[in-house]
Tab-separated table of C-alpha atoms in Angstrom:
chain	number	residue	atom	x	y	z
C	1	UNK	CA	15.125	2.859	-32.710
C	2	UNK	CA	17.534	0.073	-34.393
C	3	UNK	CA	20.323	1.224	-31.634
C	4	UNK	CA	17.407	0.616	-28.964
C	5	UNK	CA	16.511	-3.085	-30.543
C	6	UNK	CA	19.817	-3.140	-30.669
C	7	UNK	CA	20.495	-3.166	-27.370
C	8	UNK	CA	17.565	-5.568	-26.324
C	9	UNK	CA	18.682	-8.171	-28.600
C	10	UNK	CA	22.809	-7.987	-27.084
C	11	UNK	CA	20.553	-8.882	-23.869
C	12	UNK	CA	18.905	-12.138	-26.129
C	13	UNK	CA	15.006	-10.484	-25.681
C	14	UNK	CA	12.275	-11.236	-28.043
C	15	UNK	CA	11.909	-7.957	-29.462
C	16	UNK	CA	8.083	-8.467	-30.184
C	17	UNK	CA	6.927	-4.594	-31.108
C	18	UNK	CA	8.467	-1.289	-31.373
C	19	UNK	CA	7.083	2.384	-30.682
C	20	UNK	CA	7.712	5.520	-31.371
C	21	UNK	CA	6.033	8.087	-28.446
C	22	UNK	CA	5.732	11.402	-30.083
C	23	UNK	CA	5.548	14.033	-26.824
C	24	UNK	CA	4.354	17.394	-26.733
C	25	UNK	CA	5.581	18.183	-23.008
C	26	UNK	CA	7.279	15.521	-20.540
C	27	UNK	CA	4.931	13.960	-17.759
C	28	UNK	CA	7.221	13.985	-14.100
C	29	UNK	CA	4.893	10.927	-13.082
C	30	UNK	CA	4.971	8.979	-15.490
C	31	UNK	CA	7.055	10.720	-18.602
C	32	UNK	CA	4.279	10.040	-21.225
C	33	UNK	CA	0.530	11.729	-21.200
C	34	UNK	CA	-1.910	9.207	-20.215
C	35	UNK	CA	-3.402	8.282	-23.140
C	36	UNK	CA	0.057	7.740	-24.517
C	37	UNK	CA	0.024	5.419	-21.545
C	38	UNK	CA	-2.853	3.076	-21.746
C	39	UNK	CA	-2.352	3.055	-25.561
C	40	UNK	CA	0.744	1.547	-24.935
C	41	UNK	CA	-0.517	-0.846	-22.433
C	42	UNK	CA	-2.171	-2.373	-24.681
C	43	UNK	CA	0.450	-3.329	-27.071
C	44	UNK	CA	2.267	-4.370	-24.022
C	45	UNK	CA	-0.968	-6.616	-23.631
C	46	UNK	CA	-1.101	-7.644	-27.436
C	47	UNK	CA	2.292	-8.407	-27.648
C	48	UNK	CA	2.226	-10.968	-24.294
C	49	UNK	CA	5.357	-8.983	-23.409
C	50	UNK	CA	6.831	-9.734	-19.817
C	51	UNK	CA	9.295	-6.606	-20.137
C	52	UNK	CA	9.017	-2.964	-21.596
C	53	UNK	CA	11.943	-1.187	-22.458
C	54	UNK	CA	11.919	2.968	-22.532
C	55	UNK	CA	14.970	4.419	-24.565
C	56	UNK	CA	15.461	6.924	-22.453
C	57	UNK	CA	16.426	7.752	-18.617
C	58	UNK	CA	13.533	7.607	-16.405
C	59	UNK	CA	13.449	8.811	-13.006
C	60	UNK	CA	12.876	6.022	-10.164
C	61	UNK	CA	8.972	7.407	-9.436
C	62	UNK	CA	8.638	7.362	-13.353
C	63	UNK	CA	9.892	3.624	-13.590
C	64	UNK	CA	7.689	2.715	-10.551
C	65	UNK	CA	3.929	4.105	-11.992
C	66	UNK	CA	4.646	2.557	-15.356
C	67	UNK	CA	5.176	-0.683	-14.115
C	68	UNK	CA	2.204	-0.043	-12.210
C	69	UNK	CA	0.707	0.835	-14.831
C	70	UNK	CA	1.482	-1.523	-17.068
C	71	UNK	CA	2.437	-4.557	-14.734
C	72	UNK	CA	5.613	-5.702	-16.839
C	73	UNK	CA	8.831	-5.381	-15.380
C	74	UNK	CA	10.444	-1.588	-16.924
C	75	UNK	CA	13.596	-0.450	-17.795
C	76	UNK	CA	14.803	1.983	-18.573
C	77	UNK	CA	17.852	2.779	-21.116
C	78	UNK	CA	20.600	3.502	-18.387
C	79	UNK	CA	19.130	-0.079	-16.371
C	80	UNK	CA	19.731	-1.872	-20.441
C	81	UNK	CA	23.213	-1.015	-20.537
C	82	UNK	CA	24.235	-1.524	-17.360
C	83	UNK	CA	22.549	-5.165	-17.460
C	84	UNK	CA	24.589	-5.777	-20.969
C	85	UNK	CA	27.634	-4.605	-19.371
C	86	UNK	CA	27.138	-6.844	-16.550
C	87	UNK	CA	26.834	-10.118	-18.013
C	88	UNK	CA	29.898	-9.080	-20.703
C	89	UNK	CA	32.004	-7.799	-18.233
C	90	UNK	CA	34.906	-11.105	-17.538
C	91	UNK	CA	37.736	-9.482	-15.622
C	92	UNK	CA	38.291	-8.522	-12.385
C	93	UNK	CA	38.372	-4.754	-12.802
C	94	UNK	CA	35.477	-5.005	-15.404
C	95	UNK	CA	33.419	-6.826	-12.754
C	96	UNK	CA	33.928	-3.977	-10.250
C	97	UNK	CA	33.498	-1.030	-12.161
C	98	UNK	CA	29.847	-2.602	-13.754
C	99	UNK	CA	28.840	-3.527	-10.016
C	100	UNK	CA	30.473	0.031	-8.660
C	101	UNK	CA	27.893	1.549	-11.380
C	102	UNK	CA	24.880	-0.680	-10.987
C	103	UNK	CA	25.220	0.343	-7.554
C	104	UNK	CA	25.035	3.768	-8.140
C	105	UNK	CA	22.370	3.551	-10.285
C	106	UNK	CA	20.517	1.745	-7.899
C	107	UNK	CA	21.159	3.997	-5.195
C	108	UNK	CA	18.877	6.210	-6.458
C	109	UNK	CA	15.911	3.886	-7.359
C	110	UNK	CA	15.467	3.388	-3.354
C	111	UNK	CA	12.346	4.722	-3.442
C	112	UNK	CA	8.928	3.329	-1.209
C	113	UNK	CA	8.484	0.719	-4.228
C	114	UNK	CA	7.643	-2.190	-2.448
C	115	UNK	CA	6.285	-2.772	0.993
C	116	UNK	CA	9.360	-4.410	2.309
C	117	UNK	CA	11.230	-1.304	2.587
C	118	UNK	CA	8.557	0.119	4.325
C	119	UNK	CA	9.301	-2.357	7.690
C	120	UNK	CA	10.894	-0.712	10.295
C	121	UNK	CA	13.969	-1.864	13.054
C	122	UNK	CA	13.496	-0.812	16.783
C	123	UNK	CA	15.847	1.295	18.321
C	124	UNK	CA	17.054	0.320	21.621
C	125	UNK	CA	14.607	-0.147	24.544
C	126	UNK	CA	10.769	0.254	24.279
C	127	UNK	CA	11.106	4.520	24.238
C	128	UNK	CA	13.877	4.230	21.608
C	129	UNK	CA	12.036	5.664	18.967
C	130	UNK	CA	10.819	3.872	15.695
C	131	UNK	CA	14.479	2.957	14.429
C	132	UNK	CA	16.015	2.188	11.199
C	133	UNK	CA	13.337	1.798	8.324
C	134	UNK	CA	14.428	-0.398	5.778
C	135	UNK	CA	14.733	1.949	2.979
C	136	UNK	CA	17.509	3.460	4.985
C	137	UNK	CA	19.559	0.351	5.916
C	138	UNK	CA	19.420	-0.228	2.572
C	139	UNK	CA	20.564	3.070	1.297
C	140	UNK	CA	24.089	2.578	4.306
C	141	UNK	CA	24.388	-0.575	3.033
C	142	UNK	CA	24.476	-0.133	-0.875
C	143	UNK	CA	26.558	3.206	0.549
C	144	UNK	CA	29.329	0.783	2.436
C	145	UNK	CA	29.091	-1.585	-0.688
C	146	UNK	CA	29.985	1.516	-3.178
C	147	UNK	CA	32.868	3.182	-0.792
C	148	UNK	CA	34.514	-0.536	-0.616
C	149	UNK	CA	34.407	-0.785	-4.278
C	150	UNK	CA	36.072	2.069	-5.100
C	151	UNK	CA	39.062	1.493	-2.787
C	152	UNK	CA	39.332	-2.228	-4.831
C	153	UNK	CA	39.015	0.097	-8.100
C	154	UNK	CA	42.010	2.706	-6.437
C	155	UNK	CA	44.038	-0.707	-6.169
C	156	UNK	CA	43.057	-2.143	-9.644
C	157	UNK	CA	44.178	1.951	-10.964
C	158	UNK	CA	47.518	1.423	-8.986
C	159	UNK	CA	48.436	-1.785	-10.321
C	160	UNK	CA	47.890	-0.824	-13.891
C	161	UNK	CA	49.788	2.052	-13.236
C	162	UNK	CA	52.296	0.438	-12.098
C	163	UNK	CA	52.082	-1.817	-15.097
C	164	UNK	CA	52.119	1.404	-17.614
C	165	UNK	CA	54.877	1.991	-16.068
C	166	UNK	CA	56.800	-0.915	-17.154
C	167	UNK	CA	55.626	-0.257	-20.456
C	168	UNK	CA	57.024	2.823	-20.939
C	169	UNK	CA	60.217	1.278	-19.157
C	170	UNK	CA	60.418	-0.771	-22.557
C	171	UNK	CA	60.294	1.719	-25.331
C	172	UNK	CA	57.216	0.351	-27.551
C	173	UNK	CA	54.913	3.776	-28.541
C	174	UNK	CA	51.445	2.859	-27.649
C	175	UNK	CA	48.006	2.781	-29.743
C	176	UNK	CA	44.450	3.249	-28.431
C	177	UNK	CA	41.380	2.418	-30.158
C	178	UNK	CA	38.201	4.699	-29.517
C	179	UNK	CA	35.059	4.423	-31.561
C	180	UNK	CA	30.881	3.431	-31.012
C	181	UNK	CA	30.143	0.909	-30.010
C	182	UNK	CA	30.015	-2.133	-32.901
C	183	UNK	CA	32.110	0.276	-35.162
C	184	UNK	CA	34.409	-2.349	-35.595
C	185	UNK	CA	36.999	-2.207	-33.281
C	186	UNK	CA	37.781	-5.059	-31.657
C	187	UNK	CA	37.989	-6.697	-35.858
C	188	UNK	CA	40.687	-4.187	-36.821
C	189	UNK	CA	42.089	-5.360	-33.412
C	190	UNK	CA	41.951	-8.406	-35.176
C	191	UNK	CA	43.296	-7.606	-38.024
C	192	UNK	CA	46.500	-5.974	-36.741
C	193	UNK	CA	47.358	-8.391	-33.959
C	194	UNK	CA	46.350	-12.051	-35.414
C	195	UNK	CA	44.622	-11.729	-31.888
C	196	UNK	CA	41.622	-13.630	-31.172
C	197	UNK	CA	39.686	-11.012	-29.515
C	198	UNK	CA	35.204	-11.778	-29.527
C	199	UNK	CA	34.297	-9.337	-32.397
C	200	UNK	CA	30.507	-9.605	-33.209
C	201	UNK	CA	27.596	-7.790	-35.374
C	202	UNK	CA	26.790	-7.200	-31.740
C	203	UNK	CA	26.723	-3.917	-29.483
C	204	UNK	CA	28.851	-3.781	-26.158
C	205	UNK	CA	30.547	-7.594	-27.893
C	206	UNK	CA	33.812	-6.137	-26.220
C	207	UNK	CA	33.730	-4.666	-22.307
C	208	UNK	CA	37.302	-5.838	-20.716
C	209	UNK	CA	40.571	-3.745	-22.127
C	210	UNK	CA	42.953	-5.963	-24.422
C	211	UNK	CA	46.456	-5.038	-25.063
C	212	UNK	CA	48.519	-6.690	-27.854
C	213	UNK	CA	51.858	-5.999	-29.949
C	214	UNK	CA	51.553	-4.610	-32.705
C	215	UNK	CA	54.190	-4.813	-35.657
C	216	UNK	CA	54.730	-2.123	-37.700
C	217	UNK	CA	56.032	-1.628	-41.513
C	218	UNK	CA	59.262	-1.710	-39.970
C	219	UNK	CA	59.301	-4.471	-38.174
C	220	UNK	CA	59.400	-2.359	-34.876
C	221	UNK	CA	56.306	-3.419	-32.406
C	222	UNK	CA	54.047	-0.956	-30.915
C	223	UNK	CA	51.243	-1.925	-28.446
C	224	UNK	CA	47.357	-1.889	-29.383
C	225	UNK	CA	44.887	-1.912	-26.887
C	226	UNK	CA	40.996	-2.440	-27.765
C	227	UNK	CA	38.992	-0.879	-25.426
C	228	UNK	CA	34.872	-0.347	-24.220
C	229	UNK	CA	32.805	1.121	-27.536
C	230	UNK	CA	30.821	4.320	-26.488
C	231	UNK	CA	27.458	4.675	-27.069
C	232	UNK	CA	24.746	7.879	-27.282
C	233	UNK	CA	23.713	8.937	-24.040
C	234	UNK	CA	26.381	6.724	-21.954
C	235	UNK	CA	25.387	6.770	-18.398
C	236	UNK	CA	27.226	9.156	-16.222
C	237	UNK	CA	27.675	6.090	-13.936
C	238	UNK	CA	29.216	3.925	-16.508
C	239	UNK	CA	31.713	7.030	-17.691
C	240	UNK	CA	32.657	7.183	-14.164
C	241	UNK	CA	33.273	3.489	-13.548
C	242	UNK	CA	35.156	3.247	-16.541
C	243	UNK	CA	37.493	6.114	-16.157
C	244	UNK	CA	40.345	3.531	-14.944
C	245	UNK	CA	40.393	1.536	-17.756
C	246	UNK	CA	39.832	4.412	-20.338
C	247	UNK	CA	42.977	5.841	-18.815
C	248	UNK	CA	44.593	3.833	-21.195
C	249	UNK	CA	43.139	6.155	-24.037
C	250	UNK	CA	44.816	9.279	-22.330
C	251	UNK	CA	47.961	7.903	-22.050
C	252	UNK	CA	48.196	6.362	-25.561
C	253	UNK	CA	50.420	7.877	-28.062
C	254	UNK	CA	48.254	7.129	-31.109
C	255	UNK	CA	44.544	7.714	-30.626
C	256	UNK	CA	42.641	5.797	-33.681
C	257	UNK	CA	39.058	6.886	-33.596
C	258	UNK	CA	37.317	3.877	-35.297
C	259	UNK	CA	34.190	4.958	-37.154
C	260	UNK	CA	31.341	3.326	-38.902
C	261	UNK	CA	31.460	4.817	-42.405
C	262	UNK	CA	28.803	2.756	-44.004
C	263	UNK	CA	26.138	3.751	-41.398
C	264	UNK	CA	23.838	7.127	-41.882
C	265	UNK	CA	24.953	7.892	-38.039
C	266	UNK	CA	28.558	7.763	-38.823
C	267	UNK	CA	28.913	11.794	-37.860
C	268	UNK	CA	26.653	11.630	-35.080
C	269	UNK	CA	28.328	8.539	-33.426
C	270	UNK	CA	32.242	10.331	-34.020
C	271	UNK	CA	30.562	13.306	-31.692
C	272	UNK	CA	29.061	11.345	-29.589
C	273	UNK	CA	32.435	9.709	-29.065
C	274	UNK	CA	34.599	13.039	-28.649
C	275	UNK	CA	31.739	14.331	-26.325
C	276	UNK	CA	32.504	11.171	-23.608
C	277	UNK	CA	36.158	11.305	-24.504
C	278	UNK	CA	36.105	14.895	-23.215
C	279	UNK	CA	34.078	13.861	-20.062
C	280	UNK	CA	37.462	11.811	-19.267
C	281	UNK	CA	39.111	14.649	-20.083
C	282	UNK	CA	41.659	13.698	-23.479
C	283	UNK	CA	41.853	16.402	-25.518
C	284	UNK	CA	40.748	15.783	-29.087
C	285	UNK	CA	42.813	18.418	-30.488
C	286	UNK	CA	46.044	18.104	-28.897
C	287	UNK	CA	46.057	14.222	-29.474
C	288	UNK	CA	47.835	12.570	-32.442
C	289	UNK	CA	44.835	11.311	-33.418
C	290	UNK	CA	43.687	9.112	-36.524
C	291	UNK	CA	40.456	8.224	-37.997
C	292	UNK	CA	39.767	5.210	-38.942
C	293	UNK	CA	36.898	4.760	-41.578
C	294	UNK	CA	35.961	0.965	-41.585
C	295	UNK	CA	33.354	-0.892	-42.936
C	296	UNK	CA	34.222	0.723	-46.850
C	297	UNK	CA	33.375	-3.130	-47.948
C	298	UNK	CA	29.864	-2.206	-47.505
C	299	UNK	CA	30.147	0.474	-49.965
C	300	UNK	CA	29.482	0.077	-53.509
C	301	UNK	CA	32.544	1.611	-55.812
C	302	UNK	CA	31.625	5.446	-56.675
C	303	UNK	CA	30.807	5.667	-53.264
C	304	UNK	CA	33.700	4.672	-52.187
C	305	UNK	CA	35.810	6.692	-54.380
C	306	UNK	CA	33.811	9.881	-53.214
C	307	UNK	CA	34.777	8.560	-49.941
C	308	UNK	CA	38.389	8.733	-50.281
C	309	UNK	CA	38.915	11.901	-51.673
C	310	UNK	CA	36.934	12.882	-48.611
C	311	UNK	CA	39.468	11.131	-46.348
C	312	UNK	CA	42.205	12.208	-47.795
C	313	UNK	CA	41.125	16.019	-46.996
C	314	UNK	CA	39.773	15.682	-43.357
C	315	UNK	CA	40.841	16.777	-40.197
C	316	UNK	CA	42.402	15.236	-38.658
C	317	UNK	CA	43.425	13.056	-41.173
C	318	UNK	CA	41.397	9.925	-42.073
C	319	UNK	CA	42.407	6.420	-43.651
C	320	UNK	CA	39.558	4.247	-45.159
C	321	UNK	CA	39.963	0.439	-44.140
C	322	UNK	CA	37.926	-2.698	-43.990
C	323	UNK	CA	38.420	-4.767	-41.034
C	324	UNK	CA	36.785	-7.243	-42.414
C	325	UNK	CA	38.751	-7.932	-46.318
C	326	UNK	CA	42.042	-6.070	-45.055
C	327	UNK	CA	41.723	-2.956	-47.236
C	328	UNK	CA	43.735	-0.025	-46.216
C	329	UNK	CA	45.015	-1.423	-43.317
C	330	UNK	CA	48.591	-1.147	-45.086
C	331	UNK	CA	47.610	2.194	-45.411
C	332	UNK	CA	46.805	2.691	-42.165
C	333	UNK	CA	50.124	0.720	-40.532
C	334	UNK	CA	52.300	3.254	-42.578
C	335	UNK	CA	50.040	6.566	-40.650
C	336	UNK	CA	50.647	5.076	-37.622
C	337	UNK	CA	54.066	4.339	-38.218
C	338	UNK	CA	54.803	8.124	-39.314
C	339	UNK	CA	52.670	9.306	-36.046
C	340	UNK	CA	55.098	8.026	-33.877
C	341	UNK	CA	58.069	8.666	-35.749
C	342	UNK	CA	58.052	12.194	-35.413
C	343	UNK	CA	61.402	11.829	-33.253
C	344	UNK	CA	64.408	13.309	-35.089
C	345	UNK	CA	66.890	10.416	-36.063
C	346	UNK	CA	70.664	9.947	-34.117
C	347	UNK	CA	73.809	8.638	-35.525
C	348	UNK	CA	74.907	5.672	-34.067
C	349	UNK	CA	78.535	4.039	-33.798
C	350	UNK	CA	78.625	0.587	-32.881
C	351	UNK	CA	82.537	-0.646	-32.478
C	352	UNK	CA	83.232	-3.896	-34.250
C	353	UNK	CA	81.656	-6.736	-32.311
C	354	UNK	CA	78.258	-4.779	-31.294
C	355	UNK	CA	76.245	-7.198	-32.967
C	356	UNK	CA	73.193	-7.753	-29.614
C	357	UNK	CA	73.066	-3.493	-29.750
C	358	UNK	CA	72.439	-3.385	-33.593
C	359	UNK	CA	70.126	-5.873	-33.335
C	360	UNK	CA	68.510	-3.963	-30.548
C	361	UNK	CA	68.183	-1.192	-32.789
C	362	UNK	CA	66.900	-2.558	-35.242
C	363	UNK	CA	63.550	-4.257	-32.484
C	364	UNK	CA	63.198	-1.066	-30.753
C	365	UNK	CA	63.303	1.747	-33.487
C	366	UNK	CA	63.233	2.394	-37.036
C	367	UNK	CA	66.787	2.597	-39.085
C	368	UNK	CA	67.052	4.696	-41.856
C	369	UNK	CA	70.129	4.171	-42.783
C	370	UNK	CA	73.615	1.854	-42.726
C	371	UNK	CA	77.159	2.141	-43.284
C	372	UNK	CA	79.215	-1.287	-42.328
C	373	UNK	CA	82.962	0.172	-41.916
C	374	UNK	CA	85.786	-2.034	-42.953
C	375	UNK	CA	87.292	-2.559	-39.864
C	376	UNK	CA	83.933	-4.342	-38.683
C	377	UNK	CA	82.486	-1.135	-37.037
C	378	UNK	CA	78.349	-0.067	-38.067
C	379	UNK	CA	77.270	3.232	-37.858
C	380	UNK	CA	73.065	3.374	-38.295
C	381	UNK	CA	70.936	6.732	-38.656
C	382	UNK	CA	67.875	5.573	-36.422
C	383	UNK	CA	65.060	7.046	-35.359
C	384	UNK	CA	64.364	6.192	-31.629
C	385	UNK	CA	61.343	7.196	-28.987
C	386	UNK	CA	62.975	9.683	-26.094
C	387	UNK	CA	62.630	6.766	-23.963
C	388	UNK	CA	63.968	4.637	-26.252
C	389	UNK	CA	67.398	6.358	-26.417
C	390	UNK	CA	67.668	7.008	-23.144
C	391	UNK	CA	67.567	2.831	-22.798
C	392	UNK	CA	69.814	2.237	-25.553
C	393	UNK	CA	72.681	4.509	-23.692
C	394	UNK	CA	72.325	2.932	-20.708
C	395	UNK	CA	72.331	-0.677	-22.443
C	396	UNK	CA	75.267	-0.057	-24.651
C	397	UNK	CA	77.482	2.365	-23.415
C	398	UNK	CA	80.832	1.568	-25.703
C	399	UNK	CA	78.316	2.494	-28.614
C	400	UNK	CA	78.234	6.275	-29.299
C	401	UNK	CA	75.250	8.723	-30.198
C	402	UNK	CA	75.580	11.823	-32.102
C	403	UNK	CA	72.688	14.240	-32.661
C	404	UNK	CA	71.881	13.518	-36.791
């Protein structure tokens, strides 16, 4: 119920009274019994509400007899996120892939609602036959609208291909973050990039992807992107529409799984989260993947001391932060840092005058160790990403690599 108020007030609605329906068996015409039904007209009534919101999915017939019913404008909990996501949603891509979904969702709520659709078009001369009713022009054209939307989305997927591409051109490893929705992403973002990404006691506060450099202990960068929270129940359209930009999650070479910790759903919301992630098909288990426990501020102290001990035995392994005072988050650089450093280290020989690939070394991977010769020569044991390497040989070919 707090997720579902939740959700009405990210949409600024008066949340005037709440209701818990208690149902023995589900009703196809109208999902509740009808006493369930008139009862709640009349809070509707008491409340002066001009819009009733049902926390669950409700078939088109279903959304049609309640509003009959109860003559407020219904919706339904797939129609609430999809609105949110709409009026969040600033770039280009985001824009599509919320319209590619409301589409779809609308698609299906064609149904003889109003009389409009109920008009028909003549066919062509007077024994044509009754035409084109407008139920069905409407289903082509919402059909046209949704096939030219995703070839835009199939260009929007190539560019940022193309653009991941690039990425892995320069060797930075890459970091995703994953959690619910108002878990605190997008304020560890924050945190770890001095970026100025919106971060609000809000749900859905972040829709658009956001990629930033990271630095780690080292001094090497990385790259962090924030991306969409999940949410119970997500919409099957929404997962869909927001496979392209979640790509970004499958391709990442850290996965950290931002979690709640303070909240009583923490557990519930983490498999809520692995269950969409697995729609998109990333593998949980094969992932290098980190939880993140935020929100430990909240906590009061033996709590949070149970609470570490806990973290330190989970799998996989878990690193209590808050986003919020900065605590951990040290912590948490150094996991991250040992994630992607799983790369044996090389020996490298830079001649005497090598100064720009030392110094390249030193941006691009992590050096363990460093032995200035007297004859002006370096040699470095560094530990470097395959791709990394590979651009370092090409860069600086008078400088030699041995296996360490």
């Amino acid at each position: 119920m707090d997720e579902a108020v939740g959700l009405a007030l990210a949409l600024d609605l008066e949340v005037r009274e709440t209701l818990v329906a208690n149902l023995r068996q589900l009703t196809p015409a109208t999902l509740f019994g009808k006493g369930k039904v008139e009862e709640i007209r009349l809070v509707i009534e008491l409340a002066e509400a001009d819009v009733a919101i049902v926390d669950d999915a409700l078939t088109p017939v279903q959304q049609r007899n309640l509003e009959k019913a109860w003559q407020v404008k219904v919706i339904d909990r797939t129609g609430l996120i999809l609105e949110i996501f709409a009026r969040r949603a600033r770039t280009r891509e985001g824009r599509l892939q919320v319209e590619l979904a409301r589409l779809s969702y609308e698609r299906s709520r064609l149904v003889r609602t109003w009389t409009h659709l109920e008009r028909q078009r003549g066919g062509f001369g007077v024994m044509g036959g009754p035409g084109e009713t407008q139920i069905e022009t409407d289903r082509r054209l919402i059909a046209e609208k949704i096939r030219k939307l995703k070839g835009e989305l199939v260009e929007v997927r190539r560019t940022r291909t193309l653009q991941r591409s690039a990425r892995k051109r320069v060797p930075f490893p890459t970091v995703a973050l994953v959690g619910y929705t108002n878990a605190g992403k997008s304020t560890l973002f924050n945190r770890l990039t001095d970026a100025t990404v919106v971060a609000e006691d809000m749900l859905f506060a972040t829709l658009d992807p956001t990629l930033r450099t990271l630095k780690l202990p080292d001094g090497r960068p990385a790259i962090l992107s924030d991306t969409v929270g999940f949410i119970s129940d997500l919409p099957h359209e929404l997962v869909e529409a927001f496979r392209a930009t979640l790509e970004e999650v499958k391709e990442a070479d850290v996965v950290l799984h931002v979690r709640d910790i303070a909240s009583d759903e923490s557990a519930a919301q983490a498999g809520d989260v692995r269950t969409v992630l697995s729609r998109l098909g990333v593998d949980m288990e094969e992932r290098r993947i980190l939880e993140v426990w935020n929100k430990i501020d909240l906590l009061d102290g033996d709590t949070r001391d149970i609470l570490t001990g806990d973290a330190r035995r989970a799998d996989p392994p878990a690193i209590p932060v808050s986003a919020v005072t900065g605590m951990g988050v040290a912590a948490l650089l150094a996991a991250v840092s040992a994630l992607v450093d799983e790369a044996p280290p090389v020996d490298v020989y830079a001649p005497a005058g090598e100064g720009a690939s030392i110094a390249w070394l030193y941006r691009n991977g992590r050096v363990l160790e460093r032995v200035d010769g007297k004859d002006g020569s370096t040699r470095l044991a560094v530990s470097l990403t395959p791709q990394a390497l590979g651009q370092f040989e090409q860069m600086f070919p008078t400088s030699e690599v041995r296996g360490h």
